[in-house]
Coordinates of C-alpha atoms and ligand atoms in Angstrom, one line a residue:
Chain A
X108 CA 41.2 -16.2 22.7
X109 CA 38.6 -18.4 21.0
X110 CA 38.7 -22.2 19.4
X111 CA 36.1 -23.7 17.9
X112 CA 37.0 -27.3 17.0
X113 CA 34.7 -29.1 14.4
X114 CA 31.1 -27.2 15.6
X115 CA 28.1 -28.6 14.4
X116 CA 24.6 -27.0 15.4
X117 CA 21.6 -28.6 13.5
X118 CA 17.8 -27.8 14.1
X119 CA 15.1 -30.0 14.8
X120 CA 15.3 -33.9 13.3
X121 CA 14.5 -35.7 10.5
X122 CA 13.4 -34.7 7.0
X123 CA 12.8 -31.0 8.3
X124 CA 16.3 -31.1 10.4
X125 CA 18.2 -27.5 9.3
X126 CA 22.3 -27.8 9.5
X127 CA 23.0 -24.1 10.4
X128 CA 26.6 -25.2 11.4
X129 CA 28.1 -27.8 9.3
X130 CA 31.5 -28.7 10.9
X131 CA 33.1 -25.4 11.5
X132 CA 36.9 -24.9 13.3
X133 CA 38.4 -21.3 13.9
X134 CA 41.0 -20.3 15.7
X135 CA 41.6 -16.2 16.8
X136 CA 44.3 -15.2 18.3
X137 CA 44.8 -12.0 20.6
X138 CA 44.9 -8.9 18.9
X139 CA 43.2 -10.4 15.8
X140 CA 40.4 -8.8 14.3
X141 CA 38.9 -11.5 11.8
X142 CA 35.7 -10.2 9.4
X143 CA 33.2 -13.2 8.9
X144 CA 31.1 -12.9 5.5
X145 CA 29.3 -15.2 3.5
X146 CA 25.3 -15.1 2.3
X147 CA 22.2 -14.4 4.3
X148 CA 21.6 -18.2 6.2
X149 CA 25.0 -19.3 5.7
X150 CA 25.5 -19.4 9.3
X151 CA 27.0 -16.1 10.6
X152 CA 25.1 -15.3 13.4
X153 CA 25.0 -19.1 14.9
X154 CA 28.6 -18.7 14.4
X155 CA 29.1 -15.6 17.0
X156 CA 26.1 -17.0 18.9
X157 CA 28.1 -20.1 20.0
X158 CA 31.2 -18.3 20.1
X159 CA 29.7 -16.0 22.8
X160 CA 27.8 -19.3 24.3
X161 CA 24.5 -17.9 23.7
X162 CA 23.5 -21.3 22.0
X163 CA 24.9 -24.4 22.5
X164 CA 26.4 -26.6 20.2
X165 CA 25.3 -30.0 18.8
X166 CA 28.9 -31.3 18.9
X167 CA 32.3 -29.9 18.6
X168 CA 34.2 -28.0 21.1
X169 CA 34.5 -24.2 21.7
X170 CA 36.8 -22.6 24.0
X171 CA 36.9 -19.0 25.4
X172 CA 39.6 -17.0 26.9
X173 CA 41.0 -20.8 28.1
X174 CA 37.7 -22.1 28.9
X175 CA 35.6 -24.5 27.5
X176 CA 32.0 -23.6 27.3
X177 CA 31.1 -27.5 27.5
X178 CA 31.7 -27.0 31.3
X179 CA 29.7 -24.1 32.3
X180 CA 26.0 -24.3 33.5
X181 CA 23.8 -21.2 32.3
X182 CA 25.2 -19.0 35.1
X183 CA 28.7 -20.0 34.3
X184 CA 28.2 -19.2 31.0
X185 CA 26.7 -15.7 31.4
X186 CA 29.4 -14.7 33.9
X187 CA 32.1 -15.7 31.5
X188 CA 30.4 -13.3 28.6
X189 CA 30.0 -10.4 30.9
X190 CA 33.8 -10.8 31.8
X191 CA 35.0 -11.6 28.7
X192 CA 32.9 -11.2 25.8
X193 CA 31.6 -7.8 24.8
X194 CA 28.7 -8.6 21.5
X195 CA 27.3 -6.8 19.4
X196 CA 23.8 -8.4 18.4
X197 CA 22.3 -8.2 14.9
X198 CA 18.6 -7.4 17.0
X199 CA 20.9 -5.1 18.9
X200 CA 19.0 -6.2 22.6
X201 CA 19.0 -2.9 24.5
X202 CA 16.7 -3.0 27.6
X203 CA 14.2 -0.2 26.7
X204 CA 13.5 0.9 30.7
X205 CA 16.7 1.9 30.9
X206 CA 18.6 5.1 28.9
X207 CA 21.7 4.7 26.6
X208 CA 23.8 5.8 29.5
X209 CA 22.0 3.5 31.9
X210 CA 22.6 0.3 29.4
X211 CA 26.6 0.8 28.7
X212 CA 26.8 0.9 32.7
X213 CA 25.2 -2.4 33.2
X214 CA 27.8 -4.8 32.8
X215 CA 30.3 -2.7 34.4
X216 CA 27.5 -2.2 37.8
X217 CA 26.3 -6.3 37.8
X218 CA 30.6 -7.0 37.9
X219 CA 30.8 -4.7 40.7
X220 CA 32.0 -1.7 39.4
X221 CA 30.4 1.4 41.4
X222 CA 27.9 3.7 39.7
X223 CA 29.5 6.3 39.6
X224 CA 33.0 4.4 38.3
X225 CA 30.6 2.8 35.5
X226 CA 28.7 5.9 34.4
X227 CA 32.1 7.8 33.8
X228 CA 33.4 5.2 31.5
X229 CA 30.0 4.5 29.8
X230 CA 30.0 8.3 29.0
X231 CA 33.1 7.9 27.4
X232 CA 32.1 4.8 25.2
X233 CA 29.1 6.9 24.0
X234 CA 31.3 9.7 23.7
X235 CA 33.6 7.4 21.2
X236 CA 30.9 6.3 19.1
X237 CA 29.8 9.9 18.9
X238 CA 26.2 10.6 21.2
X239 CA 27.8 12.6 23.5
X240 CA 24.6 14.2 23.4
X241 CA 22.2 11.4 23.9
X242 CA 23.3 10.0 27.4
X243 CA 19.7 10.3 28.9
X244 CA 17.9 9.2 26.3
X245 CA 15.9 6.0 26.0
X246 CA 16.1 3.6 23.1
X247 CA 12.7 4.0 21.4
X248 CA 13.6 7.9 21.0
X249 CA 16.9 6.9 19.4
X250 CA 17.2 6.4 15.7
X251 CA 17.6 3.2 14.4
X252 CA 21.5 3.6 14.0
X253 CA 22.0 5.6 17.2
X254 CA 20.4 2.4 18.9
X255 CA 23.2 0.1 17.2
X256 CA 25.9 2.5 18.5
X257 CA 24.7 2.4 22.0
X258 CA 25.1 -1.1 21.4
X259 CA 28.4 -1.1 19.9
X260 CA 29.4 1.4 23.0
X261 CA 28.1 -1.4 25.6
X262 CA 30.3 -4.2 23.9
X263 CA 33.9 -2.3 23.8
X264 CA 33.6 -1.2 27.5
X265 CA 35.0 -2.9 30.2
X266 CA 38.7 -4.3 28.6
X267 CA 37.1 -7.6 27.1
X268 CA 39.3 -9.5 25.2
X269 CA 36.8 -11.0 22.6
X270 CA 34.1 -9.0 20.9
X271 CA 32.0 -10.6 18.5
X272 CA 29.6 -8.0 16.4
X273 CA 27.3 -9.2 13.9
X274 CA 26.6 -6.7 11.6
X275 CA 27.9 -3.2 13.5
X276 CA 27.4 -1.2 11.1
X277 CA 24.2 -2.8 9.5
X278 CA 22.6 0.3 10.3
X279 CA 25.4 3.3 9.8
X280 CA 25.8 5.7 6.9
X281 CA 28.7 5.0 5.3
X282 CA 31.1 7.3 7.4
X283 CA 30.0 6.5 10.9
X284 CA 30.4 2.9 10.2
X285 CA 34.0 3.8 9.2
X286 CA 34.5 5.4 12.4
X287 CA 33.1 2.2 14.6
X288 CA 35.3 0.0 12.9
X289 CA 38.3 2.2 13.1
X290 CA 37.5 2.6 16.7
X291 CA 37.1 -1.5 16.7
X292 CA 40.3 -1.8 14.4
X293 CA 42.1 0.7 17.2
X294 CA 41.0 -1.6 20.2
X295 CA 42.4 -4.7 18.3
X296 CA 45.7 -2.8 17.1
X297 CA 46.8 -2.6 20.7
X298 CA 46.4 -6.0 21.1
X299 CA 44.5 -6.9 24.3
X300 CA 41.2 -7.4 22.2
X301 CA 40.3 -9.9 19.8
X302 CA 37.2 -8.7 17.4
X303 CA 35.2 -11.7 15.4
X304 CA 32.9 -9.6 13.0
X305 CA 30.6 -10.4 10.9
X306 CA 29.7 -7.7 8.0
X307 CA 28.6 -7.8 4.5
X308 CA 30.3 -4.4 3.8
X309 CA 33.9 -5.1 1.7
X310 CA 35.0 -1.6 3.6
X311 CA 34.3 -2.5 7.2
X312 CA 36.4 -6.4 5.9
X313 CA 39.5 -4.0 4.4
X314 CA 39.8 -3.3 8.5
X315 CA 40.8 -6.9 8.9
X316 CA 43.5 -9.4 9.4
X317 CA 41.8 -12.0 8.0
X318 CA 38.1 -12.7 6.4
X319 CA 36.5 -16.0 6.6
X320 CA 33.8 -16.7 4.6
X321 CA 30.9 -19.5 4.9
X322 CA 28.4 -20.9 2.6
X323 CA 25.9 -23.4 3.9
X324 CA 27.6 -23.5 7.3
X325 CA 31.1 -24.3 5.6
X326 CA 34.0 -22.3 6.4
X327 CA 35.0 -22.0 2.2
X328 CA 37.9 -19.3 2.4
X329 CA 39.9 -17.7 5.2
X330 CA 41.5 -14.9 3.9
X331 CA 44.6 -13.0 5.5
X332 CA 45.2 -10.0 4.6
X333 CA 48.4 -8.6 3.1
X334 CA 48.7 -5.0 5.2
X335 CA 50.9 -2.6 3.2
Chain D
X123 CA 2.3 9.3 -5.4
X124 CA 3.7 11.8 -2.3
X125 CA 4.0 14.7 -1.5
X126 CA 5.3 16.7 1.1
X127 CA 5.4 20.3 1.8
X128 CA 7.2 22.3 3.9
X129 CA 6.8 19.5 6.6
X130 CA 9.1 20.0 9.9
X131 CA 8.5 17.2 13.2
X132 CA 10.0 18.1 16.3
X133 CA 10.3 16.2 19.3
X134 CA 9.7 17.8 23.0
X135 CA 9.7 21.4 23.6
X136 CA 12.1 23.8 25.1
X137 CA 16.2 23.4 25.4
X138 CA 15.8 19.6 25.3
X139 CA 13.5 20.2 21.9
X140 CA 14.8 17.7 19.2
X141 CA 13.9 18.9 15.4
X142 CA 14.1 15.4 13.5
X143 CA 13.1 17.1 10.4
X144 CA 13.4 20.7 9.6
X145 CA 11.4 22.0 6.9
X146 CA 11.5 18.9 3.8
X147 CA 9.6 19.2 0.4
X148 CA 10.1 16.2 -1.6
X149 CA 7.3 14.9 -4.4
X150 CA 8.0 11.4 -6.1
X151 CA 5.7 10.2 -9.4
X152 CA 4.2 7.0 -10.5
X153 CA 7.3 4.6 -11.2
X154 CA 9.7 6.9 -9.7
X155 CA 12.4 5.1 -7.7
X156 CA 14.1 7.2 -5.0
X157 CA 16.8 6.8 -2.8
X158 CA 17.3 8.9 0.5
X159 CA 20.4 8.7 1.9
X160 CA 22.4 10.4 4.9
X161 CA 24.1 10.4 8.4
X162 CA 23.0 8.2 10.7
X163 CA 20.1 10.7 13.0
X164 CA 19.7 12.8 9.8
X165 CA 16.2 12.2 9.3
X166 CA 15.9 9.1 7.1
X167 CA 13.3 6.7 9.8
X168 CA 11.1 10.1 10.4
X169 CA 10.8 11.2 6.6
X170 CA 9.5 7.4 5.9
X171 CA 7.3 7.2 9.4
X172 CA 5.6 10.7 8.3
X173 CA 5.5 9.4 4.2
X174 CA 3.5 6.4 5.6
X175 CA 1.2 8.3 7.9
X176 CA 2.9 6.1 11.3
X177 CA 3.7 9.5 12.6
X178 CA 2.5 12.9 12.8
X179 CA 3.8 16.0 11.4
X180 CA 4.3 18.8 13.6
X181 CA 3.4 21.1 10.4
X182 CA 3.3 21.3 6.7
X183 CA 1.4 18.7 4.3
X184 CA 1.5 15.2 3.6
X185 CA -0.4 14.1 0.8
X186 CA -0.1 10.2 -0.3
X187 CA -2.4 8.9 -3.4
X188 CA -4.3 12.2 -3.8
X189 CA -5.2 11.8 -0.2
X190 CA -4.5 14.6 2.3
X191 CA -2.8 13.0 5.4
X192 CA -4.1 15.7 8.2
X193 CA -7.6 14.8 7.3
X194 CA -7.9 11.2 8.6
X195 CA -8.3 9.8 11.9
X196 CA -6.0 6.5 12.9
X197 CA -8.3 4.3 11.6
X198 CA -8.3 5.7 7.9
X199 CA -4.5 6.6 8.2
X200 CA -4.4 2.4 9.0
X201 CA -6.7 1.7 6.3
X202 CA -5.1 3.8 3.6
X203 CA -1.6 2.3 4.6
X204 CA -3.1 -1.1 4.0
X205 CA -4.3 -0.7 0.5
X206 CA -1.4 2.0 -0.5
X207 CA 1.5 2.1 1.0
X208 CA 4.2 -1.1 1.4
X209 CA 6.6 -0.3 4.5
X210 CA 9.8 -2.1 5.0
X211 CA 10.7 -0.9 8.5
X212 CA 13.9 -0.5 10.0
X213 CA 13.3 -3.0 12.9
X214 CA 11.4 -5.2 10.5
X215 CA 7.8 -6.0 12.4
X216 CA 7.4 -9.2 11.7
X217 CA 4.2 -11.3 13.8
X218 CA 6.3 -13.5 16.2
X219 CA 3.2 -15.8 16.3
X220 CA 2.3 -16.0 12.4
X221 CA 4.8 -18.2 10.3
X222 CA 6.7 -16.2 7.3
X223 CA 4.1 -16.8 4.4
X224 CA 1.1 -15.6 7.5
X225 CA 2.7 -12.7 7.5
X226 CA 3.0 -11.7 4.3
X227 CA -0.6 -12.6 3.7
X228 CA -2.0 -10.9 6.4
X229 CA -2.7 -7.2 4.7
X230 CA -3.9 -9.3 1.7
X231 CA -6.6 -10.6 4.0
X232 CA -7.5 -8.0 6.0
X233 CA -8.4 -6.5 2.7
X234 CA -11.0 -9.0 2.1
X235 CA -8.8 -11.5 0.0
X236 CA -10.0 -15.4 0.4
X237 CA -6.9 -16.9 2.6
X238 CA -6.5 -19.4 -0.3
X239 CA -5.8 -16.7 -2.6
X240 CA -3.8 -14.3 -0.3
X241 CA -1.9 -17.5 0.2
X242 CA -1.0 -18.1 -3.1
X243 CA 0.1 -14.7 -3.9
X244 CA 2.4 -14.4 -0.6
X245 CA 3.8 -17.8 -1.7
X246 CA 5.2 -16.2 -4.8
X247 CA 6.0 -12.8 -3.1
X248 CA 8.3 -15.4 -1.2
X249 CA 9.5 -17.1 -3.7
X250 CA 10.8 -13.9 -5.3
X251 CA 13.2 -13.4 -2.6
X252 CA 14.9 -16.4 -2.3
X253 CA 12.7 -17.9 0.4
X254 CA 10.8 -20.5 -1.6
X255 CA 11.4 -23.3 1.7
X256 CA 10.7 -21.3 4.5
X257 CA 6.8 -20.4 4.2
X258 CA 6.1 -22.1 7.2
X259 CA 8.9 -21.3 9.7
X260 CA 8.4 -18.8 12.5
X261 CA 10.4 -15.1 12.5
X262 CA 12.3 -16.6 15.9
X263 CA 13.6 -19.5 13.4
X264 CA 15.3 -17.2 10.5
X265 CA 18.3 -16.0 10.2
X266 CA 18.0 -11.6 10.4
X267 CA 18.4 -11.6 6.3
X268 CA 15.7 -13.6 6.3
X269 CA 13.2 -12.0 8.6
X270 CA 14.7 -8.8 6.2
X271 CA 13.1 -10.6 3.6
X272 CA 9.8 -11.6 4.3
X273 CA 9.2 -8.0 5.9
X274 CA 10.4 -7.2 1.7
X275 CA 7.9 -10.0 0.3
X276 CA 5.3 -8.4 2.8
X277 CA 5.7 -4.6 1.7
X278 CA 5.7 -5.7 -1.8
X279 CA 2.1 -8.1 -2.3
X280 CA -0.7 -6.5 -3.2
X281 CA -0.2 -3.9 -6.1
X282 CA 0.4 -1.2 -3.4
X283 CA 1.2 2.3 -5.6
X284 CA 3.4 3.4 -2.8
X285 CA 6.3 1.3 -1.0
X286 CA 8.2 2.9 1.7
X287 CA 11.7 0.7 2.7
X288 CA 13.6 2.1 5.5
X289 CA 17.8 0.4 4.6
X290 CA 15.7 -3.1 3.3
X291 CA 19.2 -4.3 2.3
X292 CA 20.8 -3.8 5.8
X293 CA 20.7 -7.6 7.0
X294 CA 21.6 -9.5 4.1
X295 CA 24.8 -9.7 2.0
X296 CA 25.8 -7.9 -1.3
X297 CA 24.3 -10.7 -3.6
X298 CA 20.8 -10.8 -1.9
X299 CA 21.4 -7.3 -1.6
X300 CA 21.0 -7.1 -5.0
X301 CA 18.8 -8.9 -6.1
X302 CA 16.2 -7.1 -3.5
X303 CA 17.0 -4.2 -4.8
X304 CA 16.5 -5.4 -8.4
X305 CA 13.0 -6.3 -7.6
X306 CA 12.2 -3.1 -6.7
X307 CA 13.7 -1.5 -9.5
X308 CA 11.8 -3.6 -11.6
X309 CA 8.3 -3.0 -10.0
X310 CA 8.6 1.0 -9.9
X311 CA 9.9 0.4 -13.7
X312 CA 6.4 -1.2 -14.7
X313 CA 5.4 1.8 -13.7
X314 CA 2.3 1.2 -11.4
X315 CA 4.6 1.7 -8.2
X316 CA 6.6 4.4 -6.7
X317 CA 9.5 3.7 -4.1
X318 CA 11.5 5.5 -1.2
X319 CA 14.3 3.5 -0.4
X320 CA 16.5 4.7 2.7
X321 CA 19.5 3.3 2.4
X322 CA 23.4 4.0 3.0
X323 CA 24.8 1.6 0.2
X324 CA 25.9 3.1 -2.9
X325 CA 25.6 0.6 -4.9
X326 CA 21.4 0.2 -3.9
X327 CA 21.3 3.8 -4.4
X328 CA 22.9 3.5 -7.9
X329 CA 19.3 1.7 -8.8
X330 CA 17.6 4.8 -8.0
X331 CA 16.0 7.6 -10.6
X332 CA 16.9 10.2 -8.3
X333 CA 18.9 10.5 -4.6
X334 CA 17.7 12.8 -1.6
X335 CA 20.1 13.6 0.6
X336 CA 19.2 14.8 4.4
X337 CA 21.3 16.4 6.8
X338 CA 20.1 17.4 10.2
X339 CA 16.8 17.3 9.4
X340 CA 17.2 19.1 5.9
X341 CA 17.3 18.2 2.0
X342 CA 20.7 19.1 0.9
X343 CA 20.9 17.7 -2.2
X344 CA 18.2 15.8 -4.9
X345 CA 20.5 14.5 -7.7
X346 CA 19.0 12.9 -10.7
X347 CA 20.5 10.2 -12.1
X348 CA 22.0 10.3 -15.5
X349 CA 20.6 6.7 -17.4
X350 CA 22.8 5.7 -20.0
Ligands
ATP512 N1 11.1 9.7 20.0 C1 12.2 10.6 19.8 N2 12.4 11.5 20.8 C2 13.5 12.4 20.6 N3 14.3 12.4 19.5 C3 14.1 11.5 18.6 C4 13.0 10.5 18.7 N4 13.1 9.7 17.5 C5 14.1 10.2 16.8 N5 14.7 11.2 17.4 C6 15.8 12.0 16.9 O1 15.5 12.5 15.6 C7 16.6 12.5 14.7 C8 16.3 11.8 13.5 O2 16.0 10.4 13.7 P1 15.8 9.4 12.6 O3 15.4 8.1 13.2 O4 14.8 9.9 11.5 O5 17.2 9.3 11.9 P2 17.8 8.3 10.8 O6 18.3 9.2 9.7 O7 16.8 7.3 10.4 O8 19.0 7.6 11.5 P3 19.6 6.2 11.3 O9 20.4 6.2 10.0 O10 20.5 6.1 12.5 O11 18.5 5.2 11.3 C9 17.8 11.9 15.5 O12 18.6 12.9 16.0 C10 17.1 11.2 16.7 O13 17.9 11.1 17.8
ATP513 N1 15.7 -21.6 15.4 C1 15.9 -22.0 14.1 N2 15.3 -23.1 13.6 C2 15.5 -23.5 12.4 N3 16.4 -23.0 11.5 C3 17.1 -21.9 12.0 C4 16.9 -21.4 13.3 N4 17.8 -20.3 13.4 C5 18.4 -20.2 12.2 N5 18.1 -21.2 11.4 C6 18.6 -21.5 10.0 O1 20.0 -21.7 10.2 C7 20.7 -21.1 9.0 C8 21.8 -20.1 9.5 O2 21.2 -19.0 10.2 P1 22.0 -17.8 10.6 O3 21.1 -16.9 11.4 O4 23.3 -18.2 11.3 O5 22.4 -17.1 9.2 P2 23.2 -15.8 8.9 O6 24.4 -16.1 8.1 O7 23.4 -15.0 10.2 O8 22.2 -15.0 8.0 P3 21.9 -13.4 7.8 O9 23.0 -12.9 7.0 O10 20.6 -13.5 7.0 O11 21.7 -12.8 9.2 C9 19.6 -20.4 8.2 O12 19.3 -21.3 7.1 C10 18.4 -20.3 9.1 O13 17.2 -20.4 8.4
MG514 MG1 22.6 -13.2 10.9
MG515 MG1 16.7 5.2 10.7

């Protein structure tokens, strides 16, 4: 479901030039849900940017759902993600015209679902991340984690098979973000979605089958879990 | 430091009314440390928006370094946030357009600080959280632990007797984590500064001389922690 073979993404040249990505190669497989963790600026969040071709790469290749991302122009690219990846974004990106209801539909409506077809399954995602009261509401009179859950509800509808979330449950109590990443853990588990996730929370990692970690833009570990 | 009485903030009116908080008393002392914790929609974001005078009560009294909230006008609610109260907001608030150590000197300078001064001390603020390289790079250019950060360096220049942190350890992994929270502890144990921290993570909370819980709006619970 996604490759990444020896990415590098640097910033800017010379003395001042930043490696964010320092020669990194993954491989998920469907069904996989893989935790990423590692220190703030280690690289995370350019990580699942590239992986969901939101930012390009300054060599390496990446490949999602069979394609590689070296061959799509911008529109290529943002059709493939609406297809195929649903993300989760650490600065969560809901549009604030529209209502929490109003954003799950939008990927489903722009791929040609019907409104009415989209609104009952966006319903349901809200339902399963528990504002089943909130449908009509816009994101500025949403609290701070009720806004990441309408985000996390956006990115698991519409049978994706990659979803990369940085930091889902960044701003959960402790027992809602349990119940986002069971209901992520679930989607994997039946094996059609494939989950890169990138959390400083040991708990929300427990969920995986495997935890890499980086450090400077370095893969240093990739765990696999033993599951009892 | 604070005080609040009886204070209750509602949202709309009629069946769609929303009460955010339902009737919360809380007082915190000079070099008290407190942590709020509780579900996600409980109340956390409004208790901290109503402590720092960004909001308005819909009744009951807020009073923050002797002064009574209801009798100022924006611009003394803005000024008296300036000199008193540090605020570490949930969606951070950074100046797109000023660079990281810019921002942090900003309320110094408003204040009537020279900028050469202001600048020193937000250099060190920096430095304090690990971000002793990055004065000069724009919010668009950090990783989100890092933006976390200097919004943290920000809230905390200036000798403020009041800092208000709304989950300051959300972005950034269990190590920095740490270490944030250690600074805080550290500053409210010198006793000149009082701190609110929302947070969900135990082990922040574990820093803390006492924990509020909310629920719906409510306290439930205000458990003193037991110092060995
Ligand atoms: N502008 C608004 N209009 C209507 N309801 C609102 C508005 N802002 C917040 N609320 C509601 O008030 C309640 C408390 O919100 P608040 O942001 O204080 O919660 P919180 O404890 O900070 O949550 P989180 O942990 O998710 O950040 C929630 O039920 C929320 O939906
Ligand atoms: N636009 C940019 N220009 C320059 N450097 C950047 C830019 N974006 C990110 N960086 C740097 O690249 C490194 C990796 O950033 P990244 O956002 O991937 O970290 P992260 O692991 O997600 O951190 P966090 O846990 O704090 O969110 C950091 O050192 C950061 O300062
Ligand atoms: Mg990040
Ligand atoms: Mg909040």
């Amino acid at each position: 479901v996604l490759q990444m073979c020896d990415v590098r993404r640097d910033y800017g040249n010379g003395p001042a030039q930043v490696v964010a990505l320092d020669g990194v190669s993954i491989e998920i497989a469907p069904g996989e849900l893989v935790a990423v963790m590692g220190p703030s600026g280690s690289g995370k969040s350019t990580l699942l940017n590239l992986a969901g071709g939101l930012d390009e790469a300054t060599s390496g290749q990446i490949v999602v759902a069979g394609v590689d991302l070296a061959g799509l122009d911008q529109r290529g690219l943002a059709t493939l993600r609406r297809r195929q990846v649903g993300i989760v974004f650490q600065e969560l990106n809901l549009l604030p015209t529209l209502t929490a209801v109003e954003n799950v539909m939008l990927p489903l409506e722009l791929d040609g679902s019907s409104s009415r077809a989209a609104r009952a399954v966006a319903e349901q995602s809200l339902v399963e991340v528990g504002l089943d009261r909130k449908f009509d509401r816009y994101p500025d009179d949403l609290s701070g984690g009720e806004q990441q859950r309408v985000a996390i509800a956006r990115a698991l509808t519409g049978d994706r098979p990659l979803l990369l979330a940085d930091e889902p449950t960044g701003a959960l109590d402790t027992v809602t973000g349990e119940k986002i990443i069971e209901l992520i853990a679930d989607r994997t588990n039946r094996g059609n979605v494939s989950a890169l996730v990138v959390t400083h929370e040991p708990r929300v990692a427990s969920f995986a089958d495997r935890v890499i970690w980086l450090r400077d833009g370095q893969v240093v570990d990739d765990v696999t879990a033993t599951t009892a």
